[in-house]
PDB file of C-alpha atoms in Angstrom:
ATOM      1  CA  UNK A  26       0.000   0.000   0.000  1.00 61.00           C
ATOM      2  CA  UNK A  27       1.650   3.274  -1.103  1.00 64.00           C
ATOM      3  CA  UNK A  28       1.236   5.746   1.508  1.00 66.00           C
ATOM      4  CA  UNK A  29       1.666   9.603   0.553  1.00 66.00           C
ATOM      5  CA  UNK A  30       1.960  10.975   3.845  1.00 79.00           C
ATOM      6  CA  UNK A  31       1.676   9.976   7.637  1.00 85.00           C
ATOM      7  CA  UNK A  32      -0.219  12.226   9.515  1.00 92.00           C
ATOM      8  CA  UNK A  33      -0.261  11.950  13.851  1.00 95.00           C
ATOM      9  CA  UNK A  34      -3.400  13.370  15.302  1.00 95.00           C
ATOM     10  CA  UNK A  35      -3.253  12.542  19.315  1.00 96.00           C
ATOM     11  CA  UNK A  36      -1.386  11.000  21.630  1.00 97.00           C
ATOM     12  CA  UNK A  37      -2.291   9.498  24.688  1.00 98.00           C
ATOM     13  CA  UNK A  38      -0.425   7.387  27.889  1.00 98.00           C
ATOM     14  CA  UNK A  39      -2.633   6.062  30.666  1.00 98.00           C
ATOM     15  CA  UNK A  40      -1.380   4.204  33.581  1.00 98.00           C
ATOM     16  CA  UNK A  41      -3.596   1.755  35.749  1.00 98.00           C
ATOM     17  CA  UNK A  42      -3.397   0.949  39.573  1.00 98.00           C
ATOM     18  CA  UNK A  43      -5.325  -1.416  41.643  1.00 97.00           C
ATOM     19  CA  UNK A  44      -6.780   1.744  43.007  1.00 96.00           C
ATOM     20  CA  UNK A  45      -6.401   5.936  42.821  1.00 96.00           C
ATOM     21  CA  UNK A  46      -7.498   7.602  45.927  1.00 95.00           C
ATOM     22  CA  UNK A  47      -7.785  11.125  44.625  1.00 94.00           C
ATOM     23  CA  UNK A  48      -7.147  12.898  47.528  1.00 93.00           C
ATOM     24  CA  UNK A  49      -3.842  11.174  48.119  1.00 93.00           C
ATOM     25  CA  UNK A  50      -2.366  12.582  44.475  1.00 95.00           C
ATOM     26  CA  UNK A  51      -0.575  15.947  45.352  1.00 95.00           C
ATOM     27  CA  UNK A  52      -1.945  18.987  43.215  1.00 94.00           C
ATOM     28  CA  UNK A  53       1.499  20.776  43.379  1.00 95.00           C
ATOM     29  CA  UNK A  54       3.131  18.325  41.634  1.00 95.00           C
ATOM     30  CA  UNK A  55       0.502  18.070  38.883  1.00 95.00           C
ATOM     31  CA  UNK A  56       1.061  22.003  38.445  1.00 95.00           C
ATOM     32  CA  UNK A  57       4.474  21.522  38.062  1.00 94.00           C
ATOM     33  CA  UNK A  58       4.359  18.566  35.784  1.00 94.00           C
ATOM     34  CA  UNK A  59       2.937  21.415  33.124  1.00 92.00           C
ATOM     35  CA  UNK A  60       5.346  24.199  31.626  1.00 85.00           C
ATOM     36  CA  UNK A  61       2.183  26.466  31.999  1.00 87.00           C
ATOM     37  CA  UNK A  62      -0.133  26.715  35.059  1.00 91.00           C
ATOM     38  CA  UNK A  63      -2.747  24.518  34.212  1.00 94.00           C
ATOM     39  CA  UNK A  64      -6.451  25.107  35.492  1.00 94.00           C
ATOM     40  CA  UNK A  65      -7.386  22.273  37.521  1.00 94.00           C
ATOM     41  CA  UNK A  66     -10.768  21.137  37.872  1.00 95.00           C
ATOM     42  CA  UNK A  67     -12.079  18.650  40.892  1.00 94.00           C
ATOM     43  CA  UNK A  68     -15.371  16.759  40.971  1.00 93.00           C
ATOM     44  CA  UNK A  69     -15.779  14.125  43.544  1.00 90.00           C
ATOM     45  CA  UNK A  70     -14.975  11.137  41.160  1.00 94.00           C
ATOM     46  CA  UNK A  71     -12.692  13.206  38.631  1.00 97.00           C
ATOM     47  CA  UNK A  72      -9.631  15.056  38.696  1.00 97.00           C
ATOM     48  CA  UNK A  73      -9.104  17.163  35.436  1.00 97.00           C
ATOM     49  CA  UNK A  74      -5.429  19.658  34.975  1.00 96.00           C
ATOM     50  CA  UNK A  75      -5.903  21.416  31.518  1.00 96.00           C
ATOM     51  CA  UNK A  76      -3.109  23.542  29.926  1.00 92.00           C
ATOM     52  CA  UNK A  77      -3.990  27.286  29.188  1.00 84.00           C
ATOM     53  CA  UNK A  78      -3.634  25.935  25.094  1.00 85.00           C
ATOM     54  CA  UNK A  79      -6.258  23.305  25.725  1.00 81.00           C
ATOM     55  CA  UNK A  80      -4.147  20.822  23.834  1.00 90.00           C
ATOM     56  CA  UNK A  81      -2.674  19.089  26.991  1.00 94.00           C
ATOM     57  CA  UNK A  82      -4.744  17.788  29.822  1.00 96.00           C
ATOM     58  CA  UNK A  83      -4.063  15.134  32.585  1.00 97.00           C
ATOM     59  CA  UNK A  84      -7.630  12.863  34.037  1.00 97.00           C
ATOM     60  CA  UNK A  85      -7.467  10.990  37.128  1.00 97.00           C
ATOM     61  CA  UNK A  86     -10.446   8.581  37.860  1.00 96.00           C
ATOM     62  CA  UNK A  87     -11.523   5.469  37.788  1.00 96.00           C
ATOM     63  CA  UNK A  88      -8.034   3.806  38.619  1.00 97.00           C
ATOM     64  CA  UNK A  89      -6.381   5.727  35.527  1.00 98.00           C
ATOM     65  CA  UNK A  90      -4.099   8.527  34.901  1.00 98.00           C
ATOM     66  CA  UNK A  91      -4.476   9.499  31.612  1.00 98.00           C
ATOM     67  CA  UNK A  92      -2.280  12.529  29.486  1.00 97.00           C
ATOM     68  CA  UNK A  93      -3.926  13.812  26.246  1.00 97.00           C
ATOM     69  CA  UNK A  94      -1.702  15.672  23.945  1.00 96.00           C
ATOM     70  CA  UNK A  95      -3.067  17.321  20.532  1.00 94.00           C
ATOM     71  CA  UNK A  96      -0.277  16.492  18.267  1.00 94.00           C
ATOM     72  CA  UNK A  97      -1.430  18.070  14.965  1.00 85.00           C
ATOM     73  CA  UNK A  98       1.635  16.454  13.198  1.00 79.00           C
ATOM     74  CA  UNK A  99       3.899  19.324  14.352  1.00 83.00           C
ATOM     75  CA  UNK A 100       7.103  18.750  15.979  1.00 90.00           C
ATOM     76  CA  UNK A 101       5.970  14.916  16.618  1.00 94.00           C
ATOM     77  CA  UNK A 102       9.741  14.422  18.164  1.00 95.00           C
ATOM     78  CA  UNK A 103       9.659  17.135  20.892  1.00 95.00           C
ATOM     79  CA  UNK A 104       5.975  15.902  21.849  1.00 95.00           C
ATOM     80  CA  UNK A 105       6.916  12.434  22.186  1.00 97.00           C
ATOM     81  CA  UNK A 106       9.987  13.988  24.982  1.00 96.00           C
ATOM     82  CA  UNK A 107       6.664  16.159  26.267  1.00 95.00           C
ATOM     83  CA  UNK A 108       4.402  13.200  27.040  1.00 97.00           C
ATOM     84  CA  UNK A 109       6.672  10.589  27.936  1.00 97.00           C
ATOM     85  CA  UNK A 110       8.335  13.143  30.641  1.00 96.00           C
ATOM     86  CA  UNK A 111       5.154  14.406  32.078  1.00 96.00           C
ATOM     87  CA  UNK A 112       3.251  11.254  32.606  1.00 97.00           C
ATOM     88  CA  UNK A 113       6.812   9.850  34.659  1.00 96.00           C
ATOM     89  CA  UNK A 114       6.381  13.219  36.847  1.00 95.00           C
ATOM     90  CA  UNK A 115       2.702  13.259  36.602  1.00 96.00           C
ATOM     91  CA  UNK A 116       3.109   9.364  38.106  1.00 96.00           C
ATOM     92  CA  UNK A 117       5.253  11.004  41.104  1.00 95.00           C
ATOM     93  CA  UNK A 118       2.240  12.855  42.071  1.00 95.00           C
ATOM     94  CA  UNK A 119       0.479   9.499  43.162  1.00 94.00           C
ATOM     95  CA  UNK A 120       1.001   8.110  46.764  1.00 87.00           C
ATOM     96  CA  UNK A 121      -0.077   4.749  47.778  1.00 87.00           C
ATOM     97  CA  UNK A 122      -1.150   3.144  44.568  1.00 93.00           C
ATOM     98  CA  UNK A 123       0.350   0.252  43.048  1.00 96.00           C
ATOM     99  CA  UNK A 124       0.393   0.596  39.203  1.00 97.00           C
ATOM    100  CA  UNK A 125      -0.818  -2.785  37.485  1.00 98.00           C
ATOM    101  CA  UNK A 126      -0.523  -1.370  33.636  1.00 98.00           C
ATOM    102  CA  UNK A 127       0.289   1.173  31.473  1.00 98.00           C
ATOM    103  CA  UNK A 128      -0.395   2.000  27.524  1.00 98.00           C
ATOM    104  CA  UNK A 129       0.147   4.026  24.600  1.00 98.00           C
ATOM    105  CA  UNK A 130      -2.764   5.420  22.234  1.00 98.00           C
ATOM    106  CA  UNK A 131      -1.919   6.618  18.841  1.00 98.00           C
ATOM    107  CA  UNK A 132      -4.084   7.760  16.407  1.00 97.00           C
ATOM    108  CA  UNK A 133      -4.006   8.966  13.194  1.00 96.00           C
ATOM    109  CA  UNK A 134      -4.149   9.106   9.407  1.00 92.00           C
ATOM    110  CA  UNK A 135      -2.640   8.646   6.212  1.00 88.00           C
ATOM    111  CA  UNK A 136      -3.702   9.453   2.318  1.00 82.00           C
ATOM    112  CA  UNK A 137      -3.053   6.630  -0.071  1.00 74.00           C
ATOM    113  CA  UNK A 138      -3.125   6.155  -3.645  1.00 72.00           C
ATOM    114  CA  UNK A 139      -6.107   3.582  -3.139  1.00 66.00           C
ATOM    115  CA  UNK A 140      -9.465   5.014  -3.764  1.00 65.00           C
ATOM    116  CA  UNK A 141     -11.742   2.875  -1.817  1.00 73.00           C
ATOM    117  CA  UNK A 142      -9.777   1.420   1.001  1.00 74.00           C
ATOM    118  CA  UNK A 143     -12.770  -0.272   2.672  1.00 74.00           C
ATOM    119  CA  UNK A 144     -13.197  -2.438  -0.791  1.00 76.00           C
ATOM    120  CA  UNK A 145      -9.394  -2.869  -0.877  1.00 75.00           C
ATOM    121  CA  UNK A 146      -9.496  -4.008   2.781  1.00 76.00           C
ATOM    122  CA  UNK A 147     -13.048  -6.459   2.349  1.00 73.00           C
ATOM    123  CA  UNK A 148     -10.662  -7.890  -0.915  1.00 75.00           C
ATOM    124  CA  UNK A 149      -7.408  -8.630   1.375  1.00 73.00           C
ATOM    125  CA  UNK A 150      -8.789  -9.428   4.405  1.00 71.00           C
ATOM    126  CA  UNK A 151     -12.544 -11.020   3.899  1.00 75.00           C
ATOM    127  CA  UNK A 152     -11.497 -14.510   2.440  1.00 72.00           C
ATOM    128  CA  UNK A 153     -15.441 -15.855   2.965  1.00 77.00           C
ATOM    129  CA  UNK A 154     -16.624 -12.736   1.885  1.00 78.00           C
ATOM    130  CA  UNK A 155     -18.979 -14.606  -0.629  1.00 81.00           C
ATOM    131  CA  UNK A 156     -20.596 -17.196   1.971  1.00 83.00           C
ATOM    132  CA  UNK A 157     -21.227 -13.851   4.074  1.00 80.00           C
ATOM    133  CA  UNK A 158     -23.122 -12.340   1.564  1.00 84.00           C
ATOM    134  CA  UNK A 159     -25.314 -15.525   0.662  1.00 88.00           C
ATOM    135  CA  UNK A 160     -25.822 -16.022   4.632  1.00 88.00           C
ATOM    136  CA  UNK A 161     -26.741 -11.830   4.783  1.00 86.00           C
ATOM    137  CA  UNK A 162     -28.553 -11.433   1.540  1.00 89.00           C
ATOM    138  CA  UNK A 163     -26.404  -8.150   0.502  1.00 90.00           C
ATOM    139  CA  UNK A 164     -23.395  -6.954  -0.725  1.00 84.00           C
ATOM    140  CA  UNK A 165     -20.178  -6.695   1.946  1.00 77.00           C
ATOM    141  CA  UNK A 166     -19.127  -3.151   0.713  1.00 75.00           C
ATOM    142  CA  UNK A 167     -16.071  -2.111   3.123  1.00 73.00           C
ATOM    143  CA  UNK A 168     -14.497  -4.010   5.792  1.00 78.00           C
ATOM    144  CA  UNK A 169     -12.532  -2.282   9.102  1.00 82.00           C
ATOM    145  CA  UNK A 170      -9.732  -4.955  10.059  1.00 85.00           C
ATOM    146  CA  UNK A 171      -9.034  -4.666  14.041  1.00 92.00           C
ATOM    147  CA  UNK A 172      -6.474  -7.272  15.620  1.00 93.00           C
ATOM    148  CA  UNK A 173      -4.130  -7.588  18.268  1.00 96.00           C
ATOM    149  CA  UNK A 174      -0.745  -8.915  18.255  1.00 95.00           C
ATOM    150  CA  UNK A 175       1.374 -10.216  21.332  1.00 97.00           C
ATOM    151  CA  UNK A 176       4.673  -8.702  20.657  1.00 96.00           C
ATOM    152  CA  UNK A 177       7.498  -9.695  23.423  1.00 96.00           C
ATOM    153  CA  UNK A 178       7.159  -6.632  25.413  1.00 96.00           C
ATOM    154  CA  UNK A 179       2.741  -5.522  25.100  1.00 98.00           C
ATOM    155  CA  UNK A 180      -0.676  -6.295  23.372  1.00 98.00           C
ATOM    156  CA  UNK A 181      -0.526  -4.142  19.911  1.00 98.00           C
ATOM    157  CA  UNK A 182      -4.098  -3.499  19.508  1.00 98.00           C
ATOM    158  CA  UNK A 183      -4.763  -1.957  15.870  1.00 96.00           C
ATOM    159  CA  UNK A 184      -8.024  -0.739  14.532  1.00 96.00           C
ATOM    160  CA  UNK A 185      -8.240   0.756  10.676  1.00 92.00           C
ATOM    161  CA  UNK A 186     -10.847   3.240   9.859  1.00 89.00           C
ATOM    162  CA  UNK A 187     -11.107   3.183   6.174  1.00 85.00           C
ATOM    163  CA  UNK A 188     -12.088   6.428   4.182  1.00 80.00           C
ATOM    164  CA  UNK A 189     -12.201   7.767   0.658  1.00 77.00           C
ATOM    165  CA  UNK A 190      -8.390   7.845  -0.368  1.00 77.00           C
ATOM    166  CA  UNK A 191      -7.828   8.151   3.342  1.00 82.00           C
ATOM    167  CA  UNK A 192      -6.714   5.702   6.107  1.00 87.00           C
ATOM    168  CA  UNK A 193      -7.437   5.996  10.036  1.00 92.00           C
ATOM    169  CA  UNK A 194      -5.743   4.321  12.073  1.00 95.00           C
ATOM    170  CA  UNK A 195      -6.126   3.845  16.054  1.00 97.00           C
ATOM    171  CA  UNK A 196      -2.965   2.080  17.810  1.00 98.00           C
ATOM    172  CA  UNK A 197      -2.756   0.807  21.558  1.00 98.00           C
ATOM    173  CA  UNK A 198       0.175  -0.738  23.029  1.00 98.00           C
ATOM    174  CA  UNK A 199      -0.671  -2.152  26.483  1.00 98.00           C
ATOM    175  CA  UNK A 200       2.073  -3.460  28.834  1.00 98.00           C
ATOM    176  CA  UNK A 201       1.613  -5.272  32.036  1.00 97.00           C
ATOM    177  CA  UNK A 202       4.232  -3.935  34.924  1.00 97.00           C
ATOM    178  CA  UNK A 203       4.419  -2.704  38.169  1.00 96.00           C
ATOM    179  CA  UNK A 204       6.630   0.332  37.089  1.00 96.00           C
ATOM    180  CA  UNK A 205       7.304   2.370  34.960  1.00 96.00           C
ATOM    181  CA  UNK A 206      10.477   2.646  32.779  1.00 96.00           C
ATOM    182  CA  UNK A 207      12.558   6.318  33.151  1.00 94.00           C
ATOM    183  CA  UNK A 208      11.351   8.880  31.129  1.00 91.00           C
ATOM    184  CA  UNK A 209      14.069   8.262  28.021  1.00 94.00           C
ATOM    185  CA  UNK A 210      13.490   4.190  28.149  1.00 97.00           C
ATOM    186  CA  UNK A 211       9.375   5.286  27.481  1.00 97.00           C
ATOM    187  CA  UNK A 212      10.927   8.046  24.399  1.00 97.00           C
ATOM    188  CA  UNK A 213      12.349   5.002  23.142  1.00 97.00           C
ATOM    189  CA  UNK A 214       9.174   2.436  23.285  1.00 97.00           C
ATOM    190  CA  UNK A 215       7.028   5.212  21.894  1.00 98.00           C
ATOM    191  CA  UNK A 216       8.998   6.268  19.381  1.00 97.00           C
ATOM    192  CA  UNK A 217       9.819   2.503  18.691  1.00 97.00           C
ATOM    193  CA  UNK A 218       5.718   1.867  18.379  1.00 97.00           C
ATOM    194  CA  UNK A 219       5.702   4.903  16.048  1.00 96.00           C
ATOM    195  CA  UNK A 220       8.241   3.579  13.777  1.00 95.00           C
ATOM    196  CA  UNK A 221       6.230  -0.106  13.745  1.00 95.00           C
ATOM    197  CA  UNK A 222       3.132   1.648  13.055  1.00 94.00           C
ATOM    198  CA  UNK A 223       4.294   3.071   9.956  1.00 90.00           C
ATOM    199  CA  UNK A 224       6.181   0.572   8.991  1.00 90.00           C
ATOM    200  CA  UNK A 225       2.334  -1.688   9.102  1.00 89.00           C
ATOM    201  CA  UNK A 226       0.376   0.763   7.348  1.00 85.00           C
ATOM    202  CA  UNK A 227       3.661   0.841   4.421  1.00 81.00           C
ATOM    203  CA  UNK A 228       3.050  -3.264   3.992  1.00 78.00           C
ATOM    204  CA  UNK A 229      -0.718  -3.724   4.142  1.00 71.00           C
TER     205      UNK A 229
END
């Protein structure tokens, strides 16, 4: 598949403990984890730090830390550095909470030369495409391929949103541990994901 360009929309890390007592996370050092005071916002379930640009927010809840990022394919490198160094000082915030998890979200886009890339995707992927349509009565007219792969260090969970000469993609790479690596061991995995992700989309 001949990709034209590889466009990066978001970027998210969330990290999961057996529990997140909210009052326990200090609110100085989520200020600090920002280069900007961010506005923080508590309800009683939800704990919400938003950057004055809009396009950088931390969550707490429900077990998870997460850290958006708006990426907007600008200066991918330095916002790779950004994320994977706040969420390690955003972590430092937490007391008494035993992370079980963390992940990487990556989503995205590309434009190919293929015109219909839900009909190129039902052709490649769909092998009983015909006995689907007999069973269904209709005409299989796109197909979205999602699938996970076990690679020797996290889940790679992949889901591909086809559009008109246009390819979404939505990327999560789960890993199971107790801790988290230093902040330029995490540059490395995410740029490393980055690097697989493109290299996928390039061979499909």
């Amino acid at each position: 598949m001949n990709i034209s360009d590889f466009r990066l929309n978001q970027f998210n890390i969330t990290l999961l403990y057996e529990t997140l007592d909210l009052g326990l996370i200090s609110r100085d050092k989520v200020v600090k984890a920002f280069e900007e005071r961010p506005i923080i916002t508590e309800f009683p379930e939800v704990l919400i730090a938003v950057d004055q640009s809009q396009k950088r927010n931390a969550q707490f809840g429900n077990r998870r830390i997460h850290i958006n990022l708006q990426v907007e394919n600008e200066d991918v490198d330095n916002k790779v550095k950004w994320i994977t160094n706040t969420i390690i000082q955003i972590a430092s915030a937490v007391e008494d909470s035993k992370l079980i998890a963390y992940g990487f979200n990556i989503d995205g886009e590309s434009t190919l030369e293929i015109i219909n890339v839900g009909e190129y995707f039902k052709d490649k992927f769909l092998l009983e495409q015909k006995a689907i349509e007999n069973t269904l009565k209709g005409s299989i007219v796109s197909t979205s391929p999602n699938f996970t792969v076990k690679q020797p260090d996290c889940d790679f969970n992949v889901a591909l949103i086809p559009g008109v000469n246009n390819l979404g993609f939505h990327v999560n790479c789960h890993f199971e541990s107790n801790a988290l690596p230093i902040d330029t061991e995490m540059y490395r995995q995410f740029q490393g994901k980055l690097s697989v992700i493109k290299e996928l989309l390039s061979e499909m």
